[in-house]
Amino acid sequence: MDNNTSIWKNPKFTTYACGTLFNSLGNAFFDLALPLLIYHKTNSLPLMGASVIATQFPKIILGPLVGTWVDRLNPRKILFTSYLVQFILVSLVPILEYLSLLSSISVLVIGFLVNAANIFARSAQFTVIPLLYPTQKLEANAGFSTVWTSSMITGPVIGGALLTIISPTGLIIINALSFILMIFFLYLVRIPDKEKVIGQKKTFSKDLLEGLRVAMATRTLRIFLVSSFLLVFSIAPVSTLVIFYLKEVYLFEDSNIGFIGATSGTGMFLGTLVVSKLKKKKIGNLIYIGFLCILVGLILLLLPSWWFIPVSLFMISLGSIIYAISRNSIIQAYCPQEYLARVNSIFQLLEQIATPISISIIVGMASSGIHKSIFIILVCFCIVATVLFKASKLNSESMDFEKMFVKKI
């Protein structure tokens, strides 16, 4: 299809996007219902927090391993299998509830396994995008991000409305059905098989190490990895700090804080549209725009009025989604197909590691009270990340992207 034609006119994309929308909404229901189920059973805030950790922990411990498996196997089969496994696991919740066998521990275990299976699905989807949309990778990534972010905004609202007439278990049943819909739409898309790599078959450990070497093969990639880590470090604790800041300094009510926090979702949604509009820009320049938007957002937190906070959250989320979409597209466009999942998982792993480290350090520093110096530290980290990205020359007009992923095996 012509690169100038909108991705939304591509039937293979709209079919896939419909399935993704239904499934993303179902997943939003699952994320809402899971902690509520635990609360109803235990009335324990720590266990509710544990349910959130259980959904995030697989991303940290399984990332590079999943990427290696996806690169070794058929991504189309992985997609179908992972969604089927998620359907079975999620269906266990209402079944165990009906049999009076559902405990808080079993809910946590199921939540962990569902998100582990979802990592396989997301990694496999990352590798099939270049196969399905070879000339529209950036637009496809932006389009899928539009679907995901719109479900992030509407999912909790719709789920909250449904909870007035059904139980949390009912929301989980809807989520289970969404996996069947996803499988149906995937069948309609007819995903092609990726080309088999000719050569001696390596062991799993060698494949894993090879992916690590490719991800750090050039100076440009090494600097890009470090700048990405520092960028995520600078924004990871912002939402927690802002909530505490609004409560302690401005004495905001919870409902008002929720309204201000919604600006983040709006920024992410609009960011996906911005990327589509700027698709003709050099991809390195798009990433640089994302860095600058985040830096502006963090600087706004230094200004002495709560009015700047929603604008700051908007700019940070806008820059974050521009960065994420462009980073995905640059890997898909220039990384050899046989290394796609592994290289992507390494970037994601660094970002997942940066998040708890940053939250632990920065929130710990702010535990005695929020001061502007905390936000100054985050601004400094973002400045270093931006300068490092500039040093990688990814946004330089002379940058030869074809030489980014030089194999050093």
PDB file of N, CA and C in Angstrom, residues 27 30-31 33-34 37-38 41 50-56 58 82 85-97 101-118 169 172 175-176 179:
ATOM      1  N   ASN A  27      -8.656  -5.878  28.938  1.00  0.00           N
ATOM      2  CA  ASN A  27      -7.509  -5.852  29.850  1.00  0.00           C
ATOM      3  C   ASN A  27      -7.636  -4.726  30.877  1.00  0.00           C
ATOM      4  N   PHE A  30      -9.816  -5.990  33.485  1.00  0.00           N
ATOM      5  CA  PHE A  30      -9.092  -6.948  34.321  1.00  0.00           C
ATOM      6  C   PHE A  30      -8.240  -6.219  35.357  1.00  0.00           C
ATOM      7  N   ASP A  31      -7.522  -5.181  34.903  1.00  0.00           N
ATOM      8  CA  ASP A  31      -6.666  -4.418  35.811  1.00  0.00           C
ATOM      9  C   ASP A  31      -7.471  -3.695  36.882  1.00  0.00           C
ATOM     10  N   ALA A  33     -10.545  -4.860  37.976  1.00  0.00           N
ATOM     11  CA  ALA A  33     -11.248  -5.849  38.796  1.00  0.00           C
ATOM     12  C   ALA A  33     -10.327  -6.627  39.726  1.00  0.00           C
ATOM     13  N   LEU A  34      -9.076  -6.861  39.300  1.00  0.00           N
ATOM     14  CA  LEU A  34      -8.169  -7.709  40.067  1.00  0.00           C
ATOM     15  C   LEU A  34      -7.947  -7.197  41.498  1.00  0.00           C
ATOM     16  N   LEU A  37     -11.144  -7.515  43.594  1.00  0.00           N
ATOM     17  CA  LEU A  37     -11.406  -8.884  44.051  1.00  0.00           C
ATOM     18  C   LEU A  37     -10.625  -9.181  45.330  1.00  0.00           C
ATOM     19  N   ILE A  38      -9.354  -8.793  45.335  1.00  0.00           N
ATOM     20  CA  ILE A  38      -8.518  -9.028  46.512  1.00  0.00           C
ATOM     21  C   ILE A  38      -9.024  -8.216  47.698  1.00  0.00           C
ATOM     22  N   LYS A  41     -11.966  -9.820  49.304  1.00  0.00           N
ATOM     23  CA  LYS A  41     -11.649 -11.061  50.007  1.00  0.00           C
ATOM     24  C   LYS A  41     -10.815 -10.828  51.259  1.00  0.00           C
ATOM     25  N   ALA A  50       0.091  -5.574  46.105  1.00  0.00           N
ATOM     26  CA  ALA A  50       0.787  -6.753  45.583  1.00  0.00           C
ATOM     27  C   ALA A  50       0.207  -7.193  44.252  1.00  0.00           C
ATOM     28  N   SER A  51      -1.105  -6.982  44.056  1.00  0.00           N
ATOM     29  CA  SER A  51      -1.723  -7.363  42.784  1.00  0.00           C
ATOM     30  C   SER A  51      -1.184  -6.506  41.641  1.00  0.00           C
ATOM     31  N   VAL A  52      -0.898  -5.239  41.928  1.00  0.00           N
ATOM     32  CA  VAL A  52      -0.322  -4.354  40.908  1.00  0.00           C
ATOM     33  C   VAL A  52       1.103  -4.802  40.578  1.00  0.00           C
ATOM     34  N   ILE A  53       1.872  -5.141  41.621  1.00  0.00           N
ATOM     35  CA  ILE A  53       3.244  -5.615  41.404  1.00  0.00           C
ATOM     36  C   ILE A  53       3.229  -6.917  40.610  1.00  0.00           C
ATOM     37  N   ALA A  54       2.279  -7.793  40.919  1.00  0.00           N
ATOM     38  CA  ALA A  54       2.196  -9.084  40.226  1.00  0.00           C
ATOM     39  C   ALA A  54       1.972  -8.906  38.733  1.00  0.00           C
ATOM     40  N   THR A  55       1.265  -7.839  38.354  1.00  0.00           N
ATOM     41  CA  THR A  55       1.025  -7.602  36.932  1.00  0.00           C
ATOM     42  C   THR A  55       2.227  -6.976  36.237  1.00  0.00           C
ATOM     43  N   GLN A  56       3.131  -6.351  37.006  1.00  0.00           N
ATOM     44  CA  GLN A  56       4.286  -5.684  36.418  1.00  0.00           C
ATOM     45  C   GLN A  56       5.568  -6.517  36.496  1.00  0.00           C
ATOM     46  N   PRO A  58       6.408  -9.617  35.758  1.00  0.00           N
ATOM     47  CA  PRO A  58       6.864 -10.403  34.600  1.00  0.00           C
ATOM     48  C   PRO A  58       7.669  -9.593  33.594  1.00  0.00           C
ATOM     49  N   SER A  82      -0.600 -17.366  22.854  1.00  0.00           N
ATOM     50  CA  SER A  82      -0.601 -16.512  24.047  1.00  0.00           C
ATOM     51  C   SER A  82      -2.002 -16.003  24.371  1.00  0.00           C
ATOM     52  N   VAL A  85      -3.949 -18.938  25.827  1.00  0.00           N
ATOM     53  CA  VAL A  85      -3.520 -19.180  27.211  1.00  0.00           C
ATOM     54  C   VAL A  85      -4.125 -18.135  28.148  1.00  0.00           C
ATOM     55  N   GLN A  86      -4.131 -16.861  27.717  1.00  0.00           N
ATOM     56  CA  GLN A  86      -4.723 -15.814  28.545  1.00  0.00           C
ATOM     57  C   GLN A  86      -6.212 -16.034  28.750  1.00  0.00           C
ATOM     58  N   PHE A  87      -6.902 -16.499  27.700  1.00  0.00           N
ATOM     59  CA  PHE A  87      -8.329 -16.805  27.830  1.00  0.00           C
ATOM     60  C   PHE A  87      -8.563 -17.885  28.884  1.00  0.00           C
ATOM     61  N   ILE A  88      -7.740 -18.940  28.841  1.00  0.00           N
ATOM     62  CA  ILE A  88      -7.887 -20.036  29.803  1.00  0.00           C
ATOM     63  C   ILE A  88      -7.608 -19.548  31.232  1.00  0.00           C
ATOM     64  N   LEU A  89      -6.516 -18.787  31.398  1.00  0.00           N
ATOM     65  CA  LEU A  89      -6.140 -18.318  32.732  1.00  0.00           C
ATOM     66  C   LEU A  89      -7.193 -17.379  33.321  1.00  0.00           C
ATOM     67  N   VAL A  90      -7.652 -16.412  32.515  1.00  0.00           N
ATOM     68  CA  VAL A  90      -8.645 -15.458  33.014  1.00  0.00           C
ATOM     69  C   VAL A  90      -9.964 -16.171  33.319  1.00  0.00           C
ATOM     70  N   SER A  91     -10.310 -17.167  32.507  1.00  0.00           N
ATOM     71  CA  SER A  91     -11.546 -17.925  32.742  1.00  0.00           C
ATOM     72  C   SER A  91     -11.499 -18.688  34.056  1.00  0.00           C
ATOM     73  N   LEU A  92     -10.299 -18.999  34.539  1.00  0.00           N
ATOM     74  CA  LEU A  92     -10.179 -19.713  35.816  1.00  0.00           C
ATOM     75  C   LEU A  92     -10.725 -18.896  36.985  1.00  0.00           C
ATOM     76  N   VAL A  93     -10.654 -17.568  36.879  1.00  0.00           N
ATOM     77  CA  VAL A  93     -11.104 -16.721  37.993  1.00  0.00           C
ATOM     78  C   VAL A  93     -12.592 -16.920  38.277  1.00  0.00           C
ATOM     79  N   PRO A  94     -13.495 -16.727  37.296  1.00  0.00           N
ATOM     80  CA  PRO A  94     -14.916 -16.957  37.614  1.00  0.00           C
ATOM     81  C   PRO A  94     -15.226 -18.420  37.932  1.00  0.00           C
ATOM     82  N   ILE A  95     -14.481 -19.356  37.321  1.00  0.00           N
ATOM     83  CA  ILE A  95     -14.721 -20.781  37.617  1.00  0.00           C
ATOM     84  C   ILE A  95     -14.377 -21.089  39.072  1.00  0.00           C
ATOM     85  N   LEU A  96     -13.197 -20.631  39.512  1.00  0.00           N
ATOM     86  CA  LEU A  96     -12.791 -20.855  40.902  1.00  0.00           C
ATOM     87  C   LEU A  96     -13.706 -20.107  41.873  1.00  0.00           C
ATOM     88  N   GLU A  97     -14.155 -18.929  41.463  1.00  0.00           N
ATOM     89  CA  GLU A  97     -15.089 -18.166  42.299  1.00  0.00           C
ATOM     90  C   GLU A  97     -16.410 -18.915  42.464  1.00  0.00           C
ATOM     91  N   LEU A 101     -13.411 -21.624  45.460  1.00  0.00           N
ATOM     92  CA  LEU A 101     -12.014 -22.013  45.627  1.00  0.00           C
ATOM     93  C   LEU A 101     -11.046 -20.852  45.360  1.00  0.00           C
ATOM     94  N   LEU A 102     -11.595 -19.670  45.041  1.00  0.00           N
ATOM     95  CA  LEU A 102     -10.746 -18.538  44.687  1.00  0.00           C
ATOM     96  C   LEU A 102     -10.201 -17.876  45.951  1.00  0.00           C
ATOM     97  N   SER A 103      -8.881 -17.792  46.039  1.00  0.00           N
ATOM     98  CA  SER A 103      -8.227 -17.127  47.166  1.00  0.00           C
ATOM     99  C   SER A 103      -7.424 -15.945  46.653  1.00  0.00           C
ATOM    100  N   SER A 104      -6.960 -15.107  47.573  1.00  0.00           N
ATOM    101  CA  SER A 104      -6.160 -13.956  47.163  1.00  0.00           C
ATOM    102  C   SER A 104      -4.850 -14.407  46.515  1.00  0.00           C
ATOM    103  N   ILE A 105      -4.274 -15.505  47.005  1.00  0.00           N
ATOM    104  CA  ILE A 105      -3.034 -16.020  46.431  1.00  0.00           C
ATOM    105  C   ILE A 105      -3.252 -16.498  45.003  1.00  0.00           C
ATOM    106  N   SER A 106      -4.361 -17.215  44.780  1.00  0.00           N
ATOM    107  CA  SER A 106      -4.631 -17.707  43.422  1.00  0.00           C
ATOM    108  C   SER A 106      -4.877 -16.547  42.464  1.00  0.00           C
ATOM    109  N   VAL A 107      -5.491 -15.461  42.957  1.00  0.00           N
ATOM    110  CA  VAL A 107      -5.707 -14.276  42.118  1.00  0.00           C
ATOM    111  C   VAL A 107      -4.367 -13.668  41.723  1.00  0.00           C
ATOM    112  N   LEU A 108      -3.430 -13.577  42.691  1.00  0.00           N
ATOM    113  CA  LEU A 108      -2.107 -13.023  42.397  1.00  0.00           C
ATOM    114  C   LEU A 108      -1.354 -13.887  41.397  1.00  0.00           C
ATOM    115  N   VAL A 109      -1.426 -15.213  41.570  1.00  0.00           N
ATOM    116  CA  VAL A 109      -0.734 -16.127  40.652  1.00  0.00           C
ATOM    117  C   VAL A 109      -1.312 -16.006  39.248  1.00  0.00           C
ATOM    118  N   ILE A 110      -2.630 -15.966  39.142  1.00  0.00           N
ATOM    119  CA  ILE A 110      -3.270 -15.829  37.823  1.00  0.00           C
ATOM    120  C   ILE A 110      -2.899 -14.498  37.189  1.00  0.00           C
ATOM    121  N   GLY A 111      -2.899 -13.426  38.002  1.00  0.00           N
ATOM    122  CA  GLY A 111      -2.520 -12.115  37.474  1.00  0.00           C
ATOM    123  C   GLY A 111      -1.107 -12.117  36.932  1.00  0.00           C
ATOM    124  N   PHE A 112      -0.187 -12.775  37.648  1.00  0.00           N
ATOM    125  CA  PHE A 112       1.200 -12.880  37.188  1.00  0.00           C
ATOM    126  C   PHE A 112       1.283 -13.640  35.869  1.00  0.00           C
ATOM    127  N   LEU A 113       0.611 -14.808  35.786  1.00  0.00           N
ATOM    128  CA  LEU A 113       0.697 -15.651  34.593  1.00  0.00           C
ATOM    129  C   LEU A 113       0.035 -14.988  33.384  1.00  0.00           C
ATOM    130  N   VAL A 114      -1.076 -14.292  33.603  1.00  0.00           N
ATOM    131  CA  VAL A 114      -1.753 -13.602  32.497  1.00  0.00           C
ATOM    132  C   VAL A 114      -0.837 -12.542  31.891  1.00  0.00           C
ATOM    133  N   ASN A 115      -0.175 -11.786  32.744  1.00  0.00           N
ATOM    134  CA  ASN A 115       0.709 -10.732  32.236  1.00  0.00           C
ATOM    135  C   ASN A 115       1.978 -11.309  31.634  1.00  0.00           C
ATOM    136  N   ALA A 116       2.419 -12.475  32.120  1.00  0.00           N
ATOM    137  CA  ALA A 116       3.563 -13.138  31.487  1.00  0.00           C
ATOM    138  C   ALA A 116       3.200 -13.562  30.069  1.00  0.00           C
ATOM    139  N   ALA A 117       1.994 -14.125  29.902  1.00  0.00           N
ATOM    140  CA  ALA A 117       1.547 -14.518  28.566  1.00  0.00           C
ATOM    141  C   ALA A 117       1.350 -13.306  27.667  1.00  0.00           C
ATOM    142  N   ASN A 118       0.914 -12.192  28.264  1.00  0.00           N
ATOM    143  CA  ASN A 118       0.703 -10.979  27.484  1.00  0.00           C
ATOM    144  C   ASN A 118       2.020 -10.409  26.950  1.00  0.00           C
ATOM    145  N   THR A 169     -16.089  -9.922  39.211  1.00  0.00           N
ATOM    146  CA  THR A 169     -15.971 -11.190  38.479  1.00  0.00           C
ATOM    147  C   THR A 169     -16.608 -11.079  37.099  1.00  0.00           C
ATOM    148  N   ILE A 172     -14.238  -9.581  34.717  1.00  0.00           N
ATOM    149  CA  ILE A 172     -13.207 -10.536  34.317  1.00  0.00           C
ATOM    150  C   ILE A 172     -13.750 -11.500  33.257  1.00  0.00           C
ATOM    151  N   ASN A 175     -13.444  -9.729  30.076  1.00  0.00           N
ATOM    152  CA  ASN A 175     -12.051  -9.769  29.640  1.00  0.00           C
ATOM    153  C   ASN A 175     -11.724 -11.111  28.976  1.00  0.00           C
ATOM    154  N   ALA A 176     -12.211 -12.209  29.553  1.00  0.00           N
ATOM    155  CA  ALA A 176     -11.968 -13.527  28.967  1.00  0.00           C
ATOM    156  C   ALA A 176     -12.542 -13.608  27.547  1.00  0.00           C
ATOM    157  N   PHE A 179     -10.463 -12.071  24.634  1.00  0.00           N
ATOM    158  CA  PHE A 179      -9.365 -12.843  24.042  1.00  0.00           C
ATOM    159  C   PHE A 179      -9.866 -13.696  22.875  1.00  0.00           C
TER     160      PHE A 179
END
